[in-house]
């Protein structure tokens, strides 16, 4: 499965829609997009993962790296995820304490850090 990445801006936030599989093969593409967005001055990111079908440890590492990048610029990174199998990965790794995770994009947009 391919990885799809589309971004748009909504006020101060940049929404990155991620779809498909985020794994050892596709994670570099996600990393490049996050580096590009932060490099272009997008420091308040909302990553919509509702269309992600698979996420592995490499993908988690890319998300943590993205969080570090935005925080270095006093930004924020929130995740939108409504799939139990993906949420379970965040719970098992303890990353639910690191990332604000919301059930919907509307909810994420209302909670600015």
PDB file of N, CA and C in Angstrom:
ATOM      1  N   UNK A   1       0.849  -1.204   0.000  1.00  0.00           N
ATOM      2  CA  UNK A   1       0.000   0.000   0.000  1.00  0.00           C
ATOM      3  C   UNK A   1       0.878   1.246   0.000  1.00  0.00           C
ATOM      4  N   UNK A   2       0.489   2.187  -0.772  1.00  0.00           N
ATOM      5  CA  UNK A   2       1.213   3.451  -0.861  1.00  0.00           C
ATOM      6  C   UNK A   2       0.901   4.350   0.333  1.00  0.00           C
ATOM      7  N   UNK A   3       1.752   5.315   0.536  1.00  0.00           N
ATOM      8  CA  UNK A   3       1.531   6.343   1.545  1.00  0.00           C
ATOM      9  C   UNK A   3       1.058   7.596   0.822  1.00  0.00           C
ATOM     10  N   UNK A   4      -0.040   8.178   1.280  1.00  0.00           N
ATOM     11  CA  UNK A   4      -0.515   9.431   0.696  1.00  0.00           C
ATOM     12  C   UNK A   4      -0.358  10.540   1.726  1.00  0.00           C
ATOM     13  N   UNK A   5       0.093  11.691   1.259  1.00  0.00           N
ATOM     14  CA  UNK A   5       0.315  12.856   2.117  1.00  0.00           C
ATOM     15  C   UNK A   5      -0.258  14.088   1.429  1.00  0.00           C
ATOM     16  N   UNK A   6      -1.193  14.742   2.085  1.00  0.00           N
ATOM     17  CA  UNK A   6      -1.735  16.003   1.580  1.00  0.00           C
ATOM     18  C   UNK A   6      -1.825  16.971   2.740  1.00  0.00           C
ATOM     19  N   UNK A   7      -1.453  18.227   2.482  1.00  0.00           N
ATOM     20  CA  UNK A   7      -1.549  19.203   3.576  1.00  0.00           C
ATOM     21  C   UNK A   7      -2.326  20.436   3.135  1.00  0.00           C
ATOM     22  N   UNK A   8      -2.910  21.081   4.136  1.00  0.00           N
ATOM     23  CA  UNK A   8      -3.645  22.320   3.923  1.00  0.00           C
ATOM     24  C   UNK A   8      -3.523  23.149   5.199  1.00  0.00           C
ATOM     25  N   UNK A   9      -3.803  24.435   5.062  1.00  0.00           N
ATOM     26  CA  UNK A   9      -3.702  25.331   6.202  1.00  0.00           C
ATOM     27  C   UNK A   9      -5.105  25.760   6.638  1.00  0.00           C
ATOM     28  N   UNK A  10      -5.301  25.808   7.947  1.00  0.00           N
ATOM     29  CA  UNK A  10      -6.563  26.256   8.528  1.00  0.00           C
ATOM     30  C   UNK A  10      -6.199  27.190   9.680  1.00  0.00           C
ATOM     31  N   UNK A  11      -6.246  28.488   9.437  1.00  0.00           N
ATOM     32  CA  UNK A  11      -5.828  29.447  10.466  1.00  0.00           C
ATOM     33  C   UNK A  11      -4.341  29.296  10.745  1.00  0.00           C
ATOM     34  N   UNK A  12      -3.985  29.130  12.026  1.00  0.00           N
ATOM     35  CA  UNK A  12      -2.588  28.960  12.422  1.00  0.00           C
ATOM     36  C   UNK A  12      -2.100  27.529  12.248  1.00  0.00           C
ATOM     37  N   UNK A  13      -3.004  26.624  11.963  1.00  0.00           N
ATOM     38  CA  UNK A  13      -2.656  25.209  11.907  1.00  0.00           C
ATOM     39  C   UNK A  13      -2.447  24.717  10.477  1.00  0.00           C
ATOM     40  N   UNK A  14      -1.545  23.772  10.362  1.00  0.00           N
ATOM     41  CA  UNK A  14      -1.366  23.056   9.107  1.00  0.00           C
ATOM     42  C   UNK A  14      -1.819  21.628   9.357  1.00  0.00           C
ATOM     43  N   UNK A  15      -2.740  21.174   8.542  1.00  0.00           N
ATOM     44  CA  UNK A  15      -3.291  19.832   8.680  1.00  0.00           C
ATOM     45  C   UNK A  15      -2.619  18.945   7.648  1.00  0.00           C
ATOM     46  N   UNK A  16      -2.038  17.852   8.109  1.00  0.00           N
ATOM     47  CA  UNK A  16      -1.402  16.889   7.219  1.00  0.00           C
ATOM     48  C   UNK A  16      -2.234  15.616   7.242  1.00  0.00           C
ATOM     49  N   UNK A  17      -2.875  15.327   6.112  1.00  0.00           N
ATOM     50  CA  UNK A  17      -3.659  14.097   5.979  1.00  0.00           C
ATOM     51  C   UNK A  17      -2.717  12.979   5.543  1.00  0.00           C
ATOM     52  N   UNK A  18      -2.664  11.924   6.345  1.00  0.00           N
ATOM     53  CA  UNK A  18      -1.801  10.787   6.055  1.00  0.00           C
ATOM     54  C   UNK A  18      -2.693   9.585   5.792  1.00  0.00           C
ATOM     55  N   UNK A  19      -2.414   8.863   4.721  1.00  0.00           N
ATOM     56  CA  UNK A  19      -3.200   7.681   4.410  1.00  0.00           C
ATOM     57  C   UNK A  19      -2.326   6.529   3.977  1.00  0.00           C
ATOM     58  N   UNK A  20      -2.813   5.319   4.204  1.00  0.00           N
ATOM     59  CA  UNK A  20      -2.076   4.131   3.789  1.00  0.00           C
ATOM     60  C   UNK A  20      -1.260   3.546   4.918  1.00  0.00           C
ATOM     61  N   UNK A  21      -0.065   3.078   4.585  1.00  0.00           N
ATOM     62  CA  UNK A  21       0.801   2.416   5.556  1.00  0.00           C
ATOM     63  C   UNK A  21       2.029   3.275   5.849  1.00  0.00           C
ATOM     64  N   UNK A  22       2.316   3.445   7.143  1.00  0.00           N
ATOM     65  CA  UNK A  22       3.516   4.167   7.570  1.00  0.00           C
ATOM     66  C   UNK A  22       4.438   3.105   8.159  1.00  0.00           C
ATOM     67  N   UNK A  23       5.424   2.695   7.358  1.00  0.00           N
ATOM     68  CA  UNK A  23       6.327   1.638   7.795  1.00  0.00           C
ATOM     69  C   UNK A  23       7.760   1.980   7.402  1.00  0.00           C
ATOM     70  N   UNK A  24       8.643   1.013   7.548  1.00  0.00           N
ATOM     71  CA  UNK A  24      10.059   1.252   7.289  1.00  0.00           C
ATOM     72  C   UNK A  24      10.301   1.734   5.850  1.00  0.00           C
ATOM     73  N   UNK A  25       9.431   1.365   4.924  1.00  0.00           N
ATOM     74  CA  UNK A  25       9.610   1.757   3.526  1.00  0.00           C
ATOM     75  C   UNK A  25       9.040   3.138   3.217  1.00  0.00           C
ATOM     76  N   UNK A  26       7.930   3.507   3.874  1.00  0.00           N
ATOM     77  CA  UNK A  26       7.258   4.762   3.544  1.00  0.00           C
ATOM     78  C   UNK A  26       7.546   5.884   4.540  1.00  0.00           C
ATOM     79  N   UNK A  27       8.047   5.542   5.734  1.00  0.00           N
ATOM     80  CA  UNK A  27       8.300   6.563   6.762  1.00  0.00           C
ATOM     81  C   UNK A  27       9.238   7.678   6.290  1.00  0.00           C
ATOM     82  N   UNK A  28      10.273   7.385   5.478  1.00  0.00           N
ATOM     83  CA  UNK A  28      11.130   8.494   5.017  1.00  0.00           C
ATOM     84  C   UNK A  28      10.354   9.573   4.252  1.00  0.00           C
ATOM     85  N   UNK A  29       9.325   9.167   3.523  1.00  0.00           N
ATOM     86  CA  UNK A  29       8.496  10.141   2.794  1.00  0.00           C
ATOM     87  C   UNK A  29       7.749  11.045   3.783  1.00  0.00           C
ATOM     88  N   UNK A  30       7.239  10.454   4.855  1.00  0.00           N
ATOM     89  CA  UNK A  30       6.569  11.248   5.897  1.00  0.00           C
ATOM     90  C   UNK A  30       7.568  12.173   6.584  1.00  0.00           C
ATOM     91  N   UNK A  31       8.762  11.665   6.878  1.00  0.00           N
ATOM     92  CA  UNK A  31       9.801  12.489   7.520  1.00  0.00           C
ATOM     93  C   UNK A  31      10.140  13.690   6.644  1.00  0.00           C
ATOM     94  N   UNK A  32      10.323  13.458   5.346  1.00  0.00           N
ATOM     95  CA  UNK A  32      10.643  14.553   4.422  1.00  0.00           C
ATOM     96  C   UNK A  32       9.545  15.612   4.424  1.00  0.00           C
ATOM     97  N   UNK A  33       8.290  15.179   4.444  1.00  0.00           N
ATOM     98  CA  UNK A  33       7.163  16.124   4.435  1.00  0.00           C
ATOM     99  C   UNK A  33       7.160  16.949   5.712  1.00  0.00           C
ATOM    100  N   UNK A  34       7.379  16.305   6.866  1.00  0.00           N
ATOM    101  CA  UNK A  34       7.404  17.034   8.145  1.00  0.00           C
ATOM    102  C   UNK A  34       8.560  18.030   8.181  1.00  0.00           C
ATOM    103  N   UNK A  35       9.727  17.627   7.710  1.00  0.00           N
ATOM    104  CA  UNK A  35      10.887  18.524   7.665  1.00  0.00           C
ATOM    105  C   UNK A  35      10.582  19.712   6.754  1.00  0.00           C
ATOM    106  N   UNK A  36       9.960  19.437   5.612  1.00  0.00           N
ATOM    107  CA  UNK A  36       9.604  20.491   4.663  1.00  0.00           C
ATOM    108  C   UNK A  36       8.606  21.474   5.284  1.00  0.00           C
ATOM    109  N   UNK A  37       7.561  20.951   5.939  1.00  0.00           N
ATOM    110  CA  UNK A  37       6.547  21.826   6.534  1.00  0.00           C
ATOM    111  C   UNK A  37       7.140  22.713   7.624  1.00  0.00           C
ATOM    112  N   UNK A  38       7.927  22.117   8.516  1.00  0.00           N
ATOM    113  CA  UNK A  38       8.543  22.904   9.592  1.00  0.00           C
ATOM    114  C   UNK A  38       9.544  23.898   9.003  1.00  0.00           C
ATOM    115  N   UNK A  39      10.286  23.471   8.000  1.00  0.00           N
ATOM    116  CA  UNK A  39      11.237  24.363   7.329  1.00  0.00           C
ATOM    117  C   UNK A  39      10.555  25.556   6.679  1.00  0.00           C
ATOM    118  N   UNK A  40       9.299  25.362   6.254  1.00  0.00           N
ATOM    119  CA  UNK A  40       8.526  26.441   5.630  1.00  0.00           C
ATOM    120  C   UNK A  40       7.777  27.287   6.660  1.00  0.00           C
ATOM    121  N   UNK A  41       8.012  27.020   7.956  1.00  0.00           N
ATOM    122  CA  UNK A  41       7.406  27.849   8.997  1.00  0.00           C
ATOM    123  C   UNK A  41       6.077  27.359   9.531  1.00  0.00           C
ATOM    124  N   UNK A  42       5.705  26.125   9.238  1.00  0.00           N
ATOM    125  CA  UNK A  42       4.463  25.545   9.770  1.00  0.00           C
ATOM    126  C   UNK A  42       4.800  24.857  11.096  1.00  0.00           C
ATOM    127  N   UNK A  43       4.525  25.550  12.214  1.00  0.00           N
ATOM    128  CA  UNK A  43       4.931  25.036  13.524  1.00  0.00           C
ATOM    129  C   UNK A  43       3.780  24.450  14.336  1.00  0.00           C
ATOM    130  N   UNK A  44       2.561  24.619  13.869  1.00  0.00           N
ATOM    131  CA  UNK A  44       1.401  24.054  14.571  1.00  0.00           C
ATOM    132  C   UNK A  44       0.746  23.037  13.638  1.00  0.00           C
ATOM    133  N   UNK A  45       1.128  21.779  13.852  1.00  0.00           N
ATOM    134  CA  UNK A  45       0.690  20.723  12.953  1.00  0.00           C
ATOM    135  C   UNK A  45      -0.395  19.866  13.591  1.00  0.00           C
ATOM    136  N   UNK A  46      -1.341  19.476  12.771  1.00  0.00           N
ATOM    137  CA  UNK A  46      -2.329  18.470  13.144  1.00  0.00           C
ATOM    138  C   UNK A  46      -2.198  17.365  12.109  1.00  0.00           C
ATOM    139  N   UNK A  47      -1.821  16.180  12.553  1.00  0.00           N
ATOM    140  CA  UNK A  47      -1.650  15.063  11.642  1.00  0.00           C
ATOM    141  C   UNK A  47      -2.889  14.182  11.726  1.00  0.00           C
ATOM    142  N   UNK A  48      -3.635  14.162  10.635  1.00  0.00           N
ATOM    143  CA  UNK A  48      -4.865  13.374  10.565  1.00  0.00           C
ATOM    144  C   UNK A  48      -4.504  11.968  10.095  1.00  0.00           C
ATOM    145  N   UNK A  49      -4.592  11.027  11.025  1.00  0.00           N
ATOM    146  CA  UNK A  49      -4.202   9.641  10.744  1.00  0.00           C
ATOM    147  C   UNK A  49      -5.418   8.724  10.600  1.00  0.00           C
ATOM    148  N   UNK A  50      -6.587   9.281  10.349  1.00  0.00           N
ATOM    149  CA  UNK A  50      -7.791   8.454  10.267  1.00  0.00           C
ATOM    150  C   UNK A  50      -7.770   7.508   9.068  1.00  0.00           C
ATOM    151  N   UNK A  51      -6.921   7.795   8.070  1.00  0.00           N
ATOM    152  CA  UNK A  51      -6.841   6.915   6.899  1.00  0.00           C
ATOM    153  C   UNK A  51      -5.588   6.039   6.913  1.00  0.00           C
ATOM    154  N   UNK A  52      -4.869   6.034   8.042  1.00  0.00           N
ATOM    155  CA  UNK A  52      -3.683   5.185   8.165  1.00  0.00           C
ATOM    156  C   UNK A  52      -4.139   3.758   8.462  1.00  0.00           C
ATOM    157  N   UNK A  53      -3.645   2.824   7.669  1.00  0.00           N
ATOM    158  CA  UNK A  53      -4.034   1.430   7.839  1.00  0.00           C
ATOM    159  C   UNK A  53      -3.022   0.629   8.636  1.00  0.00           C
ATOM    160  N   UNK A  54      -1.767   1.106   8.673  1.00  0.00           N
ATOM    161  CA  UNK A  54      -0.716   0.391   9.391  1.00  0.00           C
ATOM    162  C   UNK A  54       0.330   1.399   9.846  1.00  0.00           C
ATOM    163  N   UNK A  55       0.856   1.184  11.046  1.00  0.00           N
ATOM    164  CA  UNK A  55       1.888   2.062  11.603  1.00  0.00           C
ATOM    165  C   UNK A  55       2.877   1.185  12.352  1.00  0.00           C
ATOM    166  N   UNK A  56       4.166   1.309  12.033  1.00  0.00           N
ATOM    167  CA  UNK A  56       5.169   0.533  12.764  1.00  0.00           C
ATOM    168  C   UNK A  56       6.081   1.466  13.563  1.00  0.00           C
ATOM    169  N   UNK A  57       7.093   0.873  14.187  1.00  0.00           N
ATOM    170  CA  UNK A  57       7.978   1.651  15.064  1.00  0.00           C
ATOM    171  C   UNK A  57       8.742   2.722  14.295  1.00  0.00           C
ATOM    172  N   UNK A  58       9.040   2.482  13.023  1.00  0.00           N
ATOM    173  CA  UNK A  58       9.727   3.500  12.225  1.00  0.00           C
ATOM    174  C   UNK A  58       8.827   4.722  12.070  1.00  0.00           C
ATOM    175  N   UNK A  59       7.543   4.482  11.813  1.00  0.00           N
ATOM    176  CA  UNK A  59       6.576   5.576  11.707  1.00  0.00           C
ATOM    177  C   UNK A  59       6.441   6.343  13.008  1.00  0.00           C
ATOM    178  N   UNK A  60       6.432   5.603  14.123  1.00  0.00           N
ATOM    179  CA  UNK A  60       6.372   6.264  15.435  1.00  0.00           C
ATOM    180  C   UNK A  60       7.580   7.171  15.623  1.00  0.00           C
ATOM    181  N   UNK A  61       8.750   6.679  15.225  1.00  0.00           N
ATOM    182  CA  UNK A  61       9.970   7.477  15.351  1.00  0.00           C
ATOM    183  C   UNK A  61       9.904   8.760  14.543  1.00  0.00           C
ATOM    184  N   UNK A  62       9.318   8.677  13.358  1.00  0.00           N
ATOM    185  CA  UNK A  62       9.165   9.870  12.513  1.00  0.00           C
ATOM    186  C   UNK A  62       8.236  10.879  13.193  1.00  0.00           C
ATOM    187  N   UNK A  63       7.149  10.395  13.782  1.00  0.00           N
ATOM    188  CA  UNK A  63       6.219  11.296  14.480  1.00  0.00           C
ATOM    189  C   UNK A  63       6.894  11.968  15.674  1.00  0.00           C
ATOM    190  N   UNK A  64       7.675  11.201  16.431  1.00  0.00           N
ATOM    191  CA  UNK A  64       8.408  11.782  17.574  1.00  0.00           C
ATOM    192  C   UNK A  64       9.406  12.829  17.077  1.00  0.00           C
ATOM    193  N   UNK A  65      10.085  12.519  15.980  1.00  0.00           N
ATOM    194  CA  UNK A  65      11.019  13.489  15.392  1.00  0.00           C
ATOM    195  C   UNK A  65      10.307  14.761  14.959  1.00  0.00           C
ATOM    196  N   UNK A  66       9.118  14.614  14.385  1.00  0.00           N
ATOM    197  CA  UNK A  66       8.319  15.780  13.991  1.00  0.00           C
ATOM    198  C   UNK A  66       7.920  16.614  15.187  1.00  0.00           C
ATOM    199  N   UNK A  67       7.554  15.938  16.269  1.00  0.00           N
ATOM    200  CA  UNK A  67       7.195  16.643  17.504  1.00  0.00           C
ATOM    201  C   UNK A  67       8.385  17.458  18.020  1.00  0.00           C
ATOM    202  N   UNK A  68       9.560  16.863  18.005  1.00  0.00           N
ATOM    203  CA  UNK A  68      10.772  17.574  18.462  1.00  0.00           C
ATOM    204  C   UNK A  68      11.039  18.803  17.596  1.00  0.00           C
ATOM    205  N   UNK A  69      10.829  18.654  16.275  1.00  0.00           N
ATOM    206  CA  UNK A  69      11.066  19.779  15.364  1.00  0.00           C
ATOM    207  C   UNK A  69      10.133  20.955  15.654  1.00  0.00           C
ATOM    208  N   UNK A  70       8.840  20.669  15.829  1.00  0.00           N
ATOM    209  CA  UNK A  70       7.917  21.779  16.065  1.00  0.00           C
ATOM    210  C   UNK A  70       8.130  22.388  17.445  1.00  0.00           C
ATOM    211  N   UNK A  71       8.443  21.558  18.429  1.00  0.00           N
ATOM    212  CA  UNK A  71       8.691  22.090  19.780  1.00  0.00           C
ATOM    213  C   UNK A  71       9.927  22.971  19.815  1.00  0.00           C
ATOM    214  N   UNK A  72      10.921  22.669  18.981  1.00  0.00           N
ATOM    215  CA  UNK A  72      12.124  23.506  18.898  1.00  0.00           C
ATOM    216  C   UNK A  72      11.770  24.901  18.400  1.00  0.00           C
ATOM    217  N   UNK A  73      10.610  25.022  17.760  1.00  0.00           N
ATOM    218  CA  UNK A  73      10.132  26.310  17.257  1.00  0.00           C
ATOM    219  C   UNK A  73       8.900  26.783  18.030  1.00  0.00           C
ATOM    220  N   UNK A  74       8.772  26.298  19.262  1.00  0.00           N
ATOM    221  CA  UNK A  74       7.644  26.638  20.144  1.00  0.00           C
ATOM    222  C   UNK A  74       6.301  26.325  19.495  1.00  0.00           C
ATOM    223  N   UNK A  75       6.276  25.238  18.730  1.00  0.00           N
ATOM    224  CA  UNK A  75       5.055  24.816  18.056  1.00  0.00           C
ATOM    225  C   UNK A  75       4.368  23.664  18.763  1.00  0.00           C
ATOM    226  N   UNK A  76       3.419  23.062  18.060  1.00  0.00           N
ATOM    227  CA  UNK A  76       2.665  21.940  18.622  1.00  0.00           C
ATOM    228  C   UNK A  76       2.381  20.914  17.529  1.00  0.00           C
ATOM    229  N   UNK A  77       2.166  19.691  17.958  1.00  0.00           N
ATOM    230  CA  UNK A  77       1.818  18.633  17.028  1.00  0.00           C
ATOM    231  C   UNK A  77       0.757  17.770  17.696  1.00  0.00           C
ATOM    232  N   UNK A  78      -0.409  17.717  17.096  1.00  0.00           N
ATOM    233  CA  UNK A  78      -1.501  16.895  17.608  1.00  0.00           C
ATOM    234  C   UNK A  78      -1.837  15.835  16.570  1.00  0.00           C
ATOM    235  N   UNK A  79      -2.349  14.711  17.045  1.00  0.00           N
ATOM    236  CA  UNK A  79      -2.723  13.619  16.158  1.00  0.00           C
ATOM    237  C   UNK A  79      -4.228  13.418  16.186  1.00  0.00           C
ATOM    238  N   UNK A  80      -4.780  13.052  15.047  1.00  0.00           N
ATOM    239  CA  UNK A  80      -6.191  12.651  14.964  1.00  0.00           C
ATOM    240  C   UNK A  80      -6.179  11.177  14.583  1.00  0.00           C
ATOM    241  N   UNK A  81      -6.723  10.353  15.471  1.00  0.00           N
ATOM    242  CA  UNK A  81      -6.737   8.917  15.226  1.00  0.00           C
ATOM    243  C   UNK A  81      -7.966   8.315  15.882  1.00  0.00           C
ATOM    244  N   UNK A  82      -8.745   7.591  15.089  1.00  0.00           N
ATOM    245  CA  UNK A  82      -9.969   6.992  15.627  1.00  0.00           C
ATOM    246  C   UNK A  82      -9.969   5.471  15.486  1.00  0.00           C
ATOM    247  N   UNK A  83      -8.835   4.904  15.136  1.00  0.00           N
ATOM    248  CA  UNK A  83      -8.762   3.459  14.935  1.00  0.00           C
ATOM    249  C   UNK A  83      -8.112   2.789  16.135  1.00  0.00           C
ATOM    250  N   UNK A  84      -8.805   1.851  16.712  1.00  0.00           N
ATOM    251  CA  UNK A  84      -8.331   1.192  17.923  1.00  0.00           C
ATOM    252  C   UNK A  84      -6.978   0.509  17.726  1.00  0.00           C
ATOM    253  N   UNK A  85      -6.769  -0.134  16.579  1.00  0.00           N
ATOM    254  CA  UNK A  85      -5.500  -0.863  16.394  1.00  0.00           C
ATOM    255  C   UNK A  85      -4.304   0.090  16.328  1.00  0.00           C
ATOM    256  N   UNK A  86      -4.522   1.303  15.827  1.00  0.00           N
ATOM    257  CA  UNK A  86      -3.433   2.292  15.789  1.00  0.00           C
ATOM    258  C   UNK A  86      -3.269   2.929  17.172  1.00  0.00           C
ATOM    259  N   UNK A  87      -4.376   3.241  17.824  1.00  0.00           N
ATOM    260  CA  UNK A  87      -4.316   3.827  19.170  1.00  0.00           C
ATOM    261  C   UNK A  87      -3.610   2.883  20.145  1.00  0.00           C
ATOM    262  N   UNK A  88      -3.820   1.596  19.970  1.00  0.00           N
ATOM    263  CA  UNK A  88      -3.196   0.600  20.846  1.00  0.00           C
ATOM    264  C   UNK A  88      -1.670   0.702  20.793  1.00  0.00           C
ATOM    265  N   UNK A  89      -1.126   0.976  19.609  1.00  0.00           N
ATOM    266  CA  UNK A  89       0.325   1.134  19.447  1.00  0.00           C
ATOM    267  C   UNK A  89       0.819   2.317  20.285  1.00  0.00           C
ATOM    268  N   UNK A  90       0.068   3.414  20.276  1.00  0.00           N
ATOM    269  CA  UNK A  90       0.454   4.590  21.076  1.00  0.00           C
ATOM    270  C   UNK A  90       0.362   4.285  22.569  1.00  0.00           C
ATOM    271  N   UNK A  91      -0.656   3.529  22.965  1.00  0.00           N
ATOM    272  CA  UNK A  91      -0.799   3.175  24.389  1.00  0.00           C
ATOM    273  C   UNK A  91       0.329   2.260  24.850  1.00  0.00           C
ATOM    274  N   UNK A  92       0.622   1.223  24.061  1.00  0.00           N
ATOM    275  CA  UNK A  92       1.656   0.255  24.431  1.00  0.00           C
ATOM    276  C   UNK A  92       3.015   0.932  24.577  1.00  0.00           C
ATOM    277  N   UNK A  93       3.312   1.880  23.708  1.00  0.00           N
ATOM    278  CA  UNK A  93       4.616   2.559  23.723  1.00  0.00           C
ATOM    279  C   UNK A  93       4.660   3.733  24.701  1.00  0.00           C
ATOM    280  N   UNK A  94       3.532   4.058  25.317  1.00  0.00           N
ATOM    281  CA  UNK A  94       3.491   5.186  26.249  1.00  0.00           C
ATOM    282  C   UNK A  94       3.425   6.539  25.563  1.00  0.00           C
ATOM    283  N   UNK A  95       3.247   6.551  24.252  1.00  0.00           N
ATOM    284  CA  UNK A  95       3.251   7.821  23.519  1.00  0.00           C
ATOM    285  C   UNK A  95       1.940   8.597  23.664  1.00  0.00           C
ATOM    286  N   UNK A  96       0.936   7.999  24.301  1.00  0.00           N
ATOM    287  CA  UNK A  96      -0.284   8.763  24.578  1.00  0.00           C
ATOM    288  C   UNK A  96       0.012   9.872  25.581  1.00  0.00           C
ATOM    289  N   UNK A  97       1.113   9.737  26.324  1.00  0.00           N
ATOM    290  CA  UNK A  97       1.519  10.778  27.277  1.00  0.00           C
ATOM    291  C   UNK A  97       2.313  11.880  26.588  1.00  0.00           C
ATOM    292  N   UNK A  98       2.782  11.596  25.374  1.00  0.00           N
ATOM    293  CA  UNK A  98       3.636  12.527  24.636  1.00  0.00           C
ATOM    294  C   UNK A  98       2.823  13.345  23.631  1.00  0.00           C
ATOM    295  N   UNK A  99       1.920  12.662  22.946  1.00  0.00           N
ATOM    296  CA  UNK A  99       1.114  13.305  21.907  1.00  0.00           C
ATOM    297  C   UNK A  99      -0.308  13.553  22.380  1.00  0.00           C
ATOM    298  N   UNK A 100      -0.855  14.739  22.110  1.00  0.00           N
ATOM    299  CA  UNK A 100      -2.304  14.899  22.276  1.00  0.00           C
ATOM    300  C   UNK A 100      -2.970  14.172  21.106  1.00  0.00           C
ATOM    301  N   UNK A 101      -3.852  13.230  21.423  1.00  0.00           N
ATOM    302  CA  UNK A 101      -4.519  12.438  20.379  1.00  0.00           C
ATOM    303  C   UNK A 101      -6.018  12.667  20.480  1.00  0.00           C
ATOM    304  N   UNK A 102      -6.619  13.031  19.352  1.00  0.00           N
ATOM    305  CA  UNK A 102      -8.048  13.348  19.310  1.00  0.00           C
ATOM    306  C   UNK A 102      -8.783  12.392  18.385  1.00  0.00           C
ATOM    307  N   UNK A 103     -10.083  12.252  18.631  1.00  0.00           N
ATOM    308  CA  UNK A 103     -10.933  11.363  17.824  1.00  0.00           C
ATOM    309  C   UNK A 103     -11.322  11.978  16.488  1.00  0.00           C
ATOM    310  N   UNK A 104     -11.345  13.308  16.430  1.00  0.00           N
ATOM    311  CA  UNK A 104     -11.780  13.965  15.194  1.00  0.00           C
ATOM    312  C   UNK A 104     -10.943  15.213  14.946  1.00  0.00           C
ATOM    313  N   UNK A 105     -10.946  15.645  13.700  1.00  0.00           N
ATOM    314  CA  UNK A 105     -10.214  16.849  13.322  1.00  0.00           C
ATOM    315  C   UNK A 105     -10.796  18.078  14.018  1.00  0.00           C
ATOM    316  N   UNK A 106     -12.131  18.140  14.102  1.00  0.00           N
ATOM    317  CA  UNK A 106     -12.776  19.272  14.779  1.00  0.00           C
ATOM    318  C   UNK A 106     -12.310  19.384  16.223  1.00  0.00           C
ATOM    319  N   UNK A 107     -12.229  18.245  16.902  1.00  0.00           N
ATOM    320  CA  UNK A 107     -11.800  18.239  18.303  1.00  0.00           C
ATOM    321  C   UNK A 107     -10.351  18.718  18.424  1.00  0.00           C
ATOM    322  N   UNK A 108      -9.505  18.256  17.523  1.00  0.00           N
ATOM    323  CA  UNK A 108      -8.095  18.659  17.549  1.00  0.00           C
ATOM    324  C   UNK A 108      -7.941  20.148  17.309  1.00  0.00           C
ATOM    325  N   UNK A 109      -8.741  20.702  16.402  1.00  0.00           N
ATOM    326  CA  UNK A 109      -8.639  22.119  16.073  1.00  0.00           C
ATOM    327  C   UNK A 109      -9.099  23.003  17.227  1.00  0.00           C
ATOM    328  N   UNK A 110     -10.004  22.497  18.067  1.00  0.00           N
ATOM    329  CA  UNK A 110     -10.506  23.290  19.199  1.00  0.00           C
ATOM    330  C   UNK A 110      -9.532  23.305  20.368  1.00  0.00           C
ATOM    331  N   UNK A 111      -8.661  22.315  20.438  1.00  0.00           N
ATOM    332  CA  UNK A 111      -7.716  22.218  21.548  1.00  0.00           C
ATOM    333  C   UNK A 111      -6.331  22.630  21.090  1.00  0.00           C
ATOM    334  N   UNK A 112      -6.057  23.896  21.146  1.00  0.00           N
ATOM    335  CA  UNK A 112      -4.710  24.349  20.796  1.00  0.00           C
ATOM    336  C   UNK A 112      -3.872  24.299  22.069  1.00  0.00           C
ATOM    337  N   UNK A 113      -2.675  23.760  21.922  1.00  0.00           N
ATOM    338  CA  UNK A 113      -1.825  23.602  23.113  1.00  0.00           C
ATOM    339  C   UNK A 113      -1.299  24.922  23.616  1.00  0.00           C
TER     340      UNK A 113
END
